[in-house]
């Protein structure tokens, strides 16, 4: 009489299960956007806010009433410029994406991004 075969899964079965569990099992996640797209939108929104802050600081530099704090404003402007440069490099944001984000927020003034 034959001995029963071992029912332990093969190594290839284990690998395919592990790949599926890690998210390599299908392409549906890329098709529907998901978390990565949401985070990218939030990053672009933050960048738009930083650009608004930069524009405000530039306007304040030109205001005669604020000439007494001119050095402080220059320092803040340099810091915001540095954050914008590092942020765009870190998130690999290109010029066209920045314009798309700012035009989308201008189209809907008063709306927030909380519902994304």
mmCIF file of C-alpha atoms in Angstrom, residues 62-101:
data_model
loop_
_atom_site.group_PDB
_atom_site.id
_atom_site.type_symbol
_atom_site.label_atom_id
_atom_site.label_comp_id
_atom_site.label_asym_id
_atom_site.label_seq_id
_atom_site.Cartn_x
_atom_site.Cartn_y
_atom_site.Cartn_z
ATOM 1 C CA UNK A 62 6.646 95.989 0.227
ATOM 2 C CA UNK A 63 4.369 97.467 2.919
ATOM 3 C CA UNK A 64 5.827 100.675 4.409
ATOM 4 C CA UNK A 65 4.228 100.058 7.817
ATOM 5 C CA UNK A 66 6.209 96.835 8.200
ATOM 6 C CA UNK A 67 9.659 98.212 7.387
ATOM 7 C CA UNK A 68 10.667 97.922 11.054
ATOM 8 C CA UNK A 69 10.386 94.119 10.861
ATOM 9 C CA UNK A 70 11.895 93.861 7.370
ATOM 10 C CA UNK A 71 14.762 91.544 8.484
ATOM 11 C CA UNK A 72 12.293 89.160 10.134
ATOM 12 C CA UNK A 73 10.134 89.030 7.002
ATOM 13 C CA UNK A 74 13.191 88.377 4.818
ATOM 14 C CA UNK A 75 14.181 85.503 7.102
ATOM 15 C CA UNK A 76 10.704 84.003 6.989
ATOM 16 C CA UNK A 77 10.604 84.345 3.211
ATOM 17 C CA UNK A 78 13.932 82.522 2.881
ATOM 18 C CA UNK A 79 12.696 79.762 5.181
ATOM 19 C CA UNK A 80 9.465 79.309 3.198
ATOM 20 C CA UNK A 81 11.434 79.241 -0.066
ATOM 21 C CA UNK A 82 13.669 76.529 1.383
ATOM 22 C CA UNK A 83 10.676 74.446 2.523
ATOM 23 C CA UNK A 84 9.053 74.782 -0.913
ATOM 24 C CA UNK A 85 12.259 73.722 -2.682
ATOM 25 C CA UNK A 86 12.807 70.713 -0.415
ATOM 26 C CA UNK A 87 9.159 69.693 -0.575
ATOM 27 C CA UNK A 88 9.002 69.792 -4.386
ATOM 28 C CA UNK A 89 12.209 67.786 -4.601
ATOM 29 C CA UNK A 90 11.126 65.212 -2.005
ATOM 30 C CA UNK A 91 7.704 64.614 -3.549
ATOM 31 C CA UNK A 92 8.994 65.012 -7.125
ATOM 32 C CA UNK A 93 6.434 67.694 -7.896
ATOM 33 C CA UNK A 94 6.794 69.309 -11.302
ATOM 34 C CA UNK A 95 5.873 72.831 -12.386
ATOM 35 C CA UNK A 96 2.760 71.716 -14.298
ATOM 36 C CA UNK A 97 1.378 69.907 -11.228
ATOM 37 C CA UNK A 98 1.745 73.057 -9.123
ATOM 38 C CA UNK A 99 -0.259 75.075 -11.658
ATOM 39 C CA UNK A 100 -2.966 72.398 -11.895
ATOM 40 C CA UNK A 101 -3.313 72.373 -8.115
#
